[in-house]
């Protein structure tokens, strides 16, 4: 064969060689919007970025010190795939202390962020064609992760009257013989809704009637909860073995860049995730793990200080949003977002003559006109809504909502 005879024929679509998996995948909307906002800022525009959901606080100093010490002590080698044993033990202690849940280190897998923990769990449980019920509005990556596993996302939407929380009856009605998994976050990203004990108890009752269905409880915002009570689905003994609890350090300890998360699951599921991770990423960063160990040993005092600020900002932003006609904003009980219904603006015309057809148009309009970055609700399964992060300094929030008010008033 001559070299020319094996040269690939020119393709009409230059990306046709990419896998269907990646071609069909949507880019993460949170990341895309944060990118747009950075690009605008690089051009010298004074953008208030309320798109990306990440704490604006530095990681507490005692955690940074532990990372420095880890380097000095030579923690520079590959780590055990599911995480250092002492870190997994500290995670078990945390579950006992905070959640009254008893786990063994063999039931814990530490990963490169809660995002990987969620992915591991879905890849370990979902076969092609399996249905995954996703309580909506849901965090952007849930549907994409399910599709990566060739599963079928089945979003079910909670009602605005119930702060968008899906009820046990709505959950029960969505179950089919193909249902394999249900996933949700509480406190919820994007709505900030928090399931009460009674609500989760009812959901656990439904799950108990379907022992072949698993639940992925994303508790990454556990500490950022203004109700005073966080309830884990795994606390309902009848379903503990069906529940995979995901948590991490990004939010509670302001450690987004460290990439450290974990799951707790019954041993066979944890072992499956360990096996998967061993073929994909291996154990996560040694230094981040030592820092995570120090974080957990320090308890939640540092988180409590940050949470007081998030709570104050939640109140501030609700006040500011109340002053803007057309926004319907449920009160978030946790996390650091507001998620108003903005459908009152659909069909209106912007000063440049363009029409605002949906929440993506509105998010783009607000970015270009008000220089405020947000994320449109369609990527969270709620096309009537838009998400603003409240994890920003009070002054920035005031400026942002003043600008939003002015820009929205220009829509006719
Ligand atoms: N779940 C939810 C609901 C989140 O908001 C986030 C943050 N992006 C994650 C999981 C992933 O967190 P991590 O930074 O630990 O990957
Ligand atoms: N939790 C954040 C958000 O939802 C981080 C972005 C991401 O990881 O997608 O915006």
CSV table of C-alpha atoms in Angstrom, one decimal, residues 88-404:
chain,number,residue,atom,x,y,z
A,88,UNK,CA,-11.4,7.5,54.4
A,89,UNK,CA,-11.5,6.9,58.1
A,90,UNK,CA,-11.9,10.7,58.7
A,91,UNK,CA,-14.8,10.7,56.2
A,92,UNK,CA,-16.4,7.8,58.1
A,93,UNK,CA,-16.0,9.8,61.3
A,94,UNK,CA,-17.6,12.8,59.6
A,95,UNK,CA,-20.6,10.7,58.5
A,96,UNK,CA,-21.0,9.5,62.0
A,97,UNK,CA,-20.6,13.0,63.6
A,98,UNK,CA,-22.7,15.0,61.1
A,99,UNK,CA,-25.1,12.5,59.7
A,100,UNK,CA,-25.4,9.7,62.3
A,101,UNK,CA,-24.4,7.3,59.6
A,102,UNK,CA,-22.0,4.4,60.1
A,103,UNK,CA,-19.7,3.5,57.2
A,104,UNK,CA,-16.4,1.5,57.0
A,105,UNK,CA,-13.5,2.8,55.0
A,106,UNK,CA,-14.1,0.1,52.4
A,107,UNK,CA,-17.4,1.8,51.7
A,108,UNK,CA,-15.8,5.2,50.9
A,109,UNK,CA,-14.2,6.2,47.6
A,110,UNK,CA,-12.3,9.5,47.4
A,111,UNK,CA,-12.3,11.1,43.9
A,112,UNK,CA,-11.2,14.1,41.9
A,113,UNK,CA,-14.2,16.2,42.9
A,114,UNK,CA,-17.8,15.2,43.6
A,115,UNK,CA,-18.3,15.4,39.8
A,116,UNK,CA,-16.1,12.3,39.4
A,117,UNK,CA,-17.9,10.6,42.3
A,118,UNK,CA,-21.2,11.1,40.6
A,119,UNK,CA,-19.8,9.9,37.3
A,120,UNK,CA,-18.3,6.8,38.9
A,121,UNK,CA,-21.6,5.9,40.5
A,122,UNK,CA,-23.6,6.4,37.3
A,123,UNK,CA,-21.0,4.4,35.2
A,124,UNK,CA,-21.0,1.7,37.9
A,125,UNK,CA,-24.8,1.3,37.9
A,126,UNK,CA,-26.4,2.3,34.6
A,127,UNK,CA,-26.6,0.0,31.6
A,128,UNK,CA,-27.6,1.3,28.1
A,129,UNK,CA,-31.3,2.0,28.1
A,130,UNK,CA,-31.6,2.2,31.9
A,131,UNK,CA,-33.8,5.1,33.0
A,132,UNK,CA,-32.4,7.5,35.5
A,133,UNK,CA,-35.0,9.7,37.2
A,134,UNK,CA,-33.6,13.2,37.8
A,135,UNK,CA,-35.3,15.6,40.1
A,136,UNK,CA,-35.6,18.8,38.2
A,137,UNK,CA,-34.4,21.5,38.2
A,138,UNK,CA,-31.2,19.6,38.4
A,139,UNK,CA,-27.5,20.4,38.4
A,140,UNK,CA,-26.2,20.9,34.8
A,141,UNK,CA,-24.0,17.8,34.6
A,142,UNK,CA,-26.5,15.1,35.7
A,143,UNK,CA,-28.2,14.5,32.4
A,144,UNK,CA,-24.8,14.6,30.5
A,145,UNK,CA,-23.3,12.0,32.9
A,146,UNK,CA,-26.3,9.7,32.5
A,147,UNK,CA,-26.0,10.0,28.7
A,148,UNK,CA,-22.3,9.2,28.9
A,149,UNK,CA,-23.4,5.9,30.4
A,150,UNK,CA,-25.9,5.5,27.6
A,151,UNK,CA,-28.7,5.8,30.2
A,152,UNK,CA,-31.9,7.7,29.6
A,153,UNK,CA,-32.4,10.8,31.7
A,154,UNK,CA,-36.0,11.1,32.9
A,155,UNK,CA,-36.2,14.6,34.4
A,156,UNK,CA,-39.3,15.2,36.6
A,157,UNK,CA,-40.1,18.7,37.6
A,158,UNK,CA,-41.1,19.9,41.0
A,159,UNK,CA,-43.7,22.7,41.1
A,160,UNK,CA,-42.9,26.3,41.8
A,161,UNK,CA,-45.5,26.2,44.6
A,162,UNK,CA,-43.4,23.5,46.3
A,163,UNK,CA,-40.2,25.4,45.8
A,164,UNK,CA,-39.5,23.1,42.8
A,165,UNK,CA,-39.2,20.1,45.2
A,166,UNK,CA,-40.3,16.8,43.6
A,167,UNK,CA,-42.8,15.0,45.9
A,168,UNK,CA,-42.7,11.3,46.8
A,169,UNK,CA,-45.9,10.8,44.8
A,170,UNK,CA,-44.4,12.5,41.7
A,171,UNK,CA,-41.3,10.2,42.1
A,172,UNK,CA,-43.5,7.1,42.4
A,173,UNK,CA,-45.4,8.0,39.3
A,174,UNK,CA,-42.2,8.3,37.2
A,175,UNK,CA,-40.9,4.8,38.1
A,176,UNK,CA,-41.1,2.2,35.3
A,177,UNK,CA,-39.6,-1.3,35.0
A,178,UNK,CA,-36.6,0.3,33.3
A,179,UNK,CA,-35.8,2.7,36.2
A,180,UNK,CA,-32.4,2.0,37.7
A,181,UNK,CA,-31.4,5.1,39.6
A,182,UNK,CA,-32.8,8.4,40.9
A,183,UNK,CA,-30.6,11.4,41.5
A,184,UNK,CA,-31.1,14.7,43.2
A,185,UNK,CA,-29.2,17.4,45.2
A,186,UNK,CA,-30.3,18.7,48.6
A,187,UNK,CA,-29.6,21.6,49.2
A,188,UNK,CA,-30.3,21.9,45.5
A,189,UNK,CA,-28.2,23.5,42.9
A,190,UNK,CA,-29.8,25.5,41.2
A,191,UNK,CA,-32.9,26.2,43.4
A,192,UNK,CA,-31.4,26.2,46.9
A,193,UNK,CA,-34.4,24.0,48.0
A,194,UNK,CA,-33.7,21.7,50.9
A,195,UNK,CA,-35.7,18.5,51.5
A,196,UNK,CA,-37.1,18.2,55.0
A,197,UNK,CA,-37.0,15.0,57.0
A,198,UNK,CA,-40.7,14.3,56.3
A,199,UNK,CA,-40.2,14.8,52.5
A,200,UNK,CA,-37.2,12.5,52.4
A,201,UNK,CA,-38.9,10.0,54.6
A,202,UNK,CA,-41.7,9.8,52.0
A,203,UNK,CA,-39.2,9.4,49.2
A,204,UNK,CA,-37.4,6.7,51.2
A,205,UNK,CA,-40.8,4.9,51.5
A,206,UNK,CA,-41.2,4.8,47.8
A,207,UNK,CA,-37.6,3.6,47.3
A,208,UNK,CA,-38.1,0.9,49.8
A,209,UNK,CA,-40.9,-0.5,47.7
A,210,UNK,CA,-38.4,-0.8,44.7
A,211,UNK,CA,-35.3,-2.5,46.1
A,212,UNK,CA,-33.8,-2.7,42.5
A,213,UNK,CA,-33.7,1.1,42.3
A,214,UNK,CA,-30.7,3.0,43.6
A,215,UNK,CA,-30.5,6.7,44.7
A,216,UNK,CA,-27.7,9.1,44.2
A,217,UNK,CA,-28.0,11.7,46.9
A,218,UNK,CA,-25.7,14.7,46.1
A,219,UNK,CA,-25.0,16.4,49.4
A,220,UNK,CA,-22.2,18.7,48.3
A,221,UNK,CA,-24.0,21.8,49.8
A,222,UNK,CA,-24.7,20.0,53.1
A,223,UNK,CA,-23.0,22.7,55.2
A,224,UNK,CA,-24.6,25.6,53.2
A,225,UNK,CA,-28.1,25.1,54.7
A,226,UNK,CA,-30.1,27.8,56.4
A,227,UNK,CA,-32.8,25.6,57.8
A,228,UNK,CA,-30.7,24.2,60.7
A,229,UNK,CA,-31.2,20.6,59.6
A,230,UNK,CA,-29.6,18.5,56.9
A,231,UNK,CA,-31.2,15.1,56.3
A,232,UNK,CA,-29.4,12.3,54.4
A,233,UNK,CA,-31.5,9.8,52.5
A,234,UNK,CA,-29.2,7.1,53.7
A,235,UNK,CA,-30.4,7.8,57.3
A,236,UNK,CA,-33.6,5.9,56.5
A,237,UNK,CA,-32.4,2.4,57.5
A,238,UNK,CA,-34.7,0.5,55.1
A,239,UNK,CA,-33.0,2.1,52.1
A,240,UNK,CA,-29.4,2.7,53.3
A,241,UNK,CA,-28.0,0.0,51.0
A,242,UNK,CA,-29.8,1.5,48.0
A,243,UNK,CA,-28.3,5.0,48.6
A,244,UNK,CA,-25.0,6.4,47.4
A,245,UNK,CA,-24.2,9.6,49.1
A,246,UNK,CA,-21.9,12.0,47.4
A,247,UNK,CA,-20.2,14.9,49.1
A,248,UNK,CA,-16.9,16.8,48.9
A,249,UNK,CA,-14.8,19.7,49.9
A,250,UNK,CA,-15.4,22.3,47.2
A,251,UNK,CA,-18.3,24.1,48.8
A,252,UNK,CA,-18.2,23.6,52.5
A,253,UNK,CA,-14.4,24.2,52.7
A,254,UNK,CA,-14.0,26.5,49.7
A,255,UNK,CA,-11.7,24.0,48.0
A,256,UNK,CA,-13.0,24.0,44.4
A,257,UNK,CA,-9.6,24.0,42.8
A,258,UNK,CA,-8.3,21.2,44.9
A,259,UNK,CA,-10.6,18.7,43.2
A,260,UNK,CA,-11.6,16.5,46.1
A,261,UNK,CA,-14.9,14.7,46.6
A,262,UNK,CA,-16.1,11.4,47.9
A,263,UNK,CA,-18.9,8.9,48.0
A,264,UNK,CA,-20.3,6.5,50.6
A,265,UNK,CA,-22.0,3.4,49.3
A,266,UNK,CA,-22.4,-0.3,50.2
A,267,UNK,CA,-19.2,-2.2,49.7
A,268,UNK,CA,-19.9,-3.8,46.3
A,269,UNK,CA,-20.8,-0.5,44.7
A,270,UNK,CA,-17.8,1.2,46.3
A,271,UNK,CA,-15.6,-1.6,45.0
A,272,UNK,CA,-17.0,-1.2,41.5
A,273,UNK,CA,-16.2,2.6,41.6
A,274,UNK,CA,-12.7,1.8,42.9
A,275,UNK,CA,-12.2,-0.5,39.9
A,276,UNK,CA,-13.5,2.1,37.5
A,277,UNK,CA,-11.4,4.8,38.9
A,278,UNK,CA,-8.3,2.6,38.8
A,279,UNK,CA,-8.7,2.4,35.1
A,280,UNK,CA,-9.4,6.1,34.5
A,281,UNK,CA,-7.8,8.5,36.9
A,282,UNK,CA,-6.3,6.4,39.8
A,283,UNK,CA,-6.3,7.9,43.3
A,284,UNK,CA,-6.7,11.7,43.4
A,285,UNK,CA,-4.0,14.2,44.2
A,286,UNK,CA,-1.9,13.3,47.3
A,287,UNK,CA,-1.6,16.9,48.5
A,288,UNK,CA,-5.3,17.6,48.1
A,289,UNK,CA,-6.0,14.4,50.2
A,290,UNK,CA,-3.7,15.5,53.0
A,291,UNK,CA,-5.4,18.9,53.0
A,292,UNK,CA,-8.8,17.2,53.0
A,293,UNK,CA,-7.8,15.2,56.0
A,294,UNK,CA,-6.9,18.4,57.9
A,295,UNK,CA,-10.1,20.1,56.7
A,296,UNK,CA,-12.3,17.3,58.2
A,297,UNK,CA,-10.3,17.2,61.5
A,298,UNK,CA,-10.9,20.9,61.8
A,299,UNK,CA,-14.7,20.2,61.9
A,300,UNK,CA,-17.1,22.7,60.4
A,301,UNK,CA,-16.2,25.9,62.2
A,302,UNK,CA,-14.6,27.5,59.1
A,303,UNK,CA,-17.7,26.5,57.1
A,304,UNK,CA,-20.0,28.1,59.6
A,305,UNK,CA,-18.3,31.5,59.2
A,306,UNK,CA,-18.7,31.3,55.4
A,307,UNK,CA,-22.3,30.1,55.7
A,308,UNK,CA,-23.2,33.2,57.8
A,309,UNK,CA,-22.0,35.3,54.8
A,310,UNK,CA,-24.0,33.2,52.3
A,311,UNK,CA,-27.1,33.5,54.5
A,312,UNK,CA,-26.8,37.3,54.7
A,313,UNK,CA,-26.2,37.5,50.9
A,314,UNK,CA,-29.2,35.4,50.3
A,315,UNK,CA,-31.4,37.8,52.2
A,316,UNK,CA,-29.8,40.8,50.5
A,317,UNK,CA,-30.3,39.4,47.0
A,318,UNK,CA,-33.9,38.4,47.7
A,319,UNK,CA,-34.5,42.0,48.8
A,320,UNK,CA,-32.8,43.3,45.6
A,321,UNK,CA,-34.7,40.9,43.4
A,322,UNK,CA,-38.0,41.8,45.0
A,323,UNK,CA,-37.5,45.3,43.6
A,324,UNK,CA,-37.4,44.0,40.0
A,325,UNK,CA,-40.8,43.5,38.4
A,326,UNK,CA,-41.2,40.2,36.5
A,327,UNK,CA,-38.9,38.0,38.6
A,328,UNK,CA,-40.6,35.2,40.5
A,329,UNK,CA,-38.0,34.1,43.0
A,330,UNK,CA,-38.6,31.2,45.5
A,331,UNK,CA,-36.6,31.6,48.8
A,332,UNK,CA,-33.6,29.3,48.7
A,333,UNK,CA,-33.0,27.4,52.0
A,334,UNK,CA,-29.4,26.5,51.1
A,335,UNK,CA,-26.6,26.6,48.6
A,336,UNK,CA,-25.7,30.0,47.0
A,337,UNK,CA,-28.0,30.6,44.1
A,338,UNK,CA,-31.3,32.3,43.3
A,339,UNK,CA,-33.3,30.8,40.5
A,340,UNK,CA,-36.1,33.2,39.5
A,341,UNK,CA,-38.7,32.4,36.9
A,342,UNK,CA,-38.1,35.0,34.2
A,343,UNK,CA,-40.8,33.8,31.7
A,344,UNK,CA,-42.5,37.3,32.0
A,345,UNK,CA,-39.8,38.6,29.8
A,346,UNK,CA,-40.1,36.1,27.0
A,347,UNK,CA,-41.4,37.7,23.8
A,348,UNK,CA,-40.2,41.1,24.7
A,349,UNK,CA,-37.9,43.2,22.5
A,350,UNK,CA,-34.4,44.4,23.4
A,351,UNK,CA,-33.2,48.0,22.4
A,352,UNK,CA,-31.4,46.5,19.4
A,353,UNK,CA,-34.6,45.1,18.1
A,354,UNK,CA,-33.9,41.5,18.9
A,355,UNK,CA,-36.5,39.4,20.7
A,356,UNK,CA,-35.9,37.6,24.0
A,357,UNK,CA,-37.4,34.2,23.1
A,358,UNK,CA,-36.1,32.2,26.1
A,359,UNK,CA,-33.8,32.2,29.1
A,360,UNK,CA,-30.7,31.7,27.0
A,361,UNK,CA,-31.5,34.9,25.1
A,362,UNK,CA,-32.1,36.6,28.4
A,363,UNK,CA,-28.8,35.4,29.9
A,364,UNK,CA,-27.0,36.7,26.9
A,365,UNK,CA,-28.8,40.0,26.9
A,366,UNK,CA,-27.9,40.5,30.6
A,367,UNK,CA,-24.3,39.6,29.9
A,368,UNK,CA,-24.0,42.1,27.0
A,369,UNK,CA,-26.3,44.9,28.3
A,370,UNK,CA,-25.9,44.7,32.1
A,371,UNK,CA,-22.5,43.0,32.1
A,372,UNK,CA,-23.8,40.4,34.5
A,373,UNK,CA,-23.1,36.8,33.9
A,374,UNK,CA,-25.8,34.2,34.8
A,375,UNK,CA,-26.7,30.8,33.6
A,376,UNK,CA,-30.0,30.1,31.7
A,377,UNK,CA,-32.4,27.6,33.2
A,378,UNK,CA,-32.7,25.3,30.3
A,379,UNK,CA,-29.4,23.6,31.2
A,380,UNK,CA,-30.9,22.9,34.6
A,381,UNK,CA,-34.1,21.4,33.0
A,382,UNK,CA,-36.1,24.6,33.8
A,383,UNK,CA,-36.3,26.8,30.7
A,384,UNK,CA,-38.4,29.4,32.4
A,385,UNK,CA,-35.7,30.3,34.9
A,386,UNK,CA,-32.3,31.8,35.2
A,387,UNK,CA,-29.6,31.2,37.8
A,388,UNK,CA,-27.6,33.8,39.6
A,389,UNK,CA,-24.9,32.8,42.0
A,390,UNK,CA,-24.9,34.7,45.3
A,391,UNK,CA,-21.4,33.7,46.2
A,392,UNK,CA,-20.0,37.2,45.6
A,393,UNK,CA,-19.2,40.2,47.8
A,394,UNK,CA,-22.3,42.2,48.9
A,395,UNK,CA,-21.2,45.3,47.0
A,396,UNK,CA,-20.9,43.2,43.7
A,397,UNK,CA,-24.3,41.8,44.3
A,398,UNK,CA,-25.8,45.3,44.8
A,399,UNK,CA,-24.1,46.5,41.6
A,400,UNK,CA,-25.2,43.5,39.6
A,401,UNK,CA,-28.9,43.6,40.6
A,402,UNK,CA,-29.1,47.4,40.0
A,403,UNK,CA,-27.7,46.8,36.5
A,404,UNK,CA,-30.1,43.9,35.9
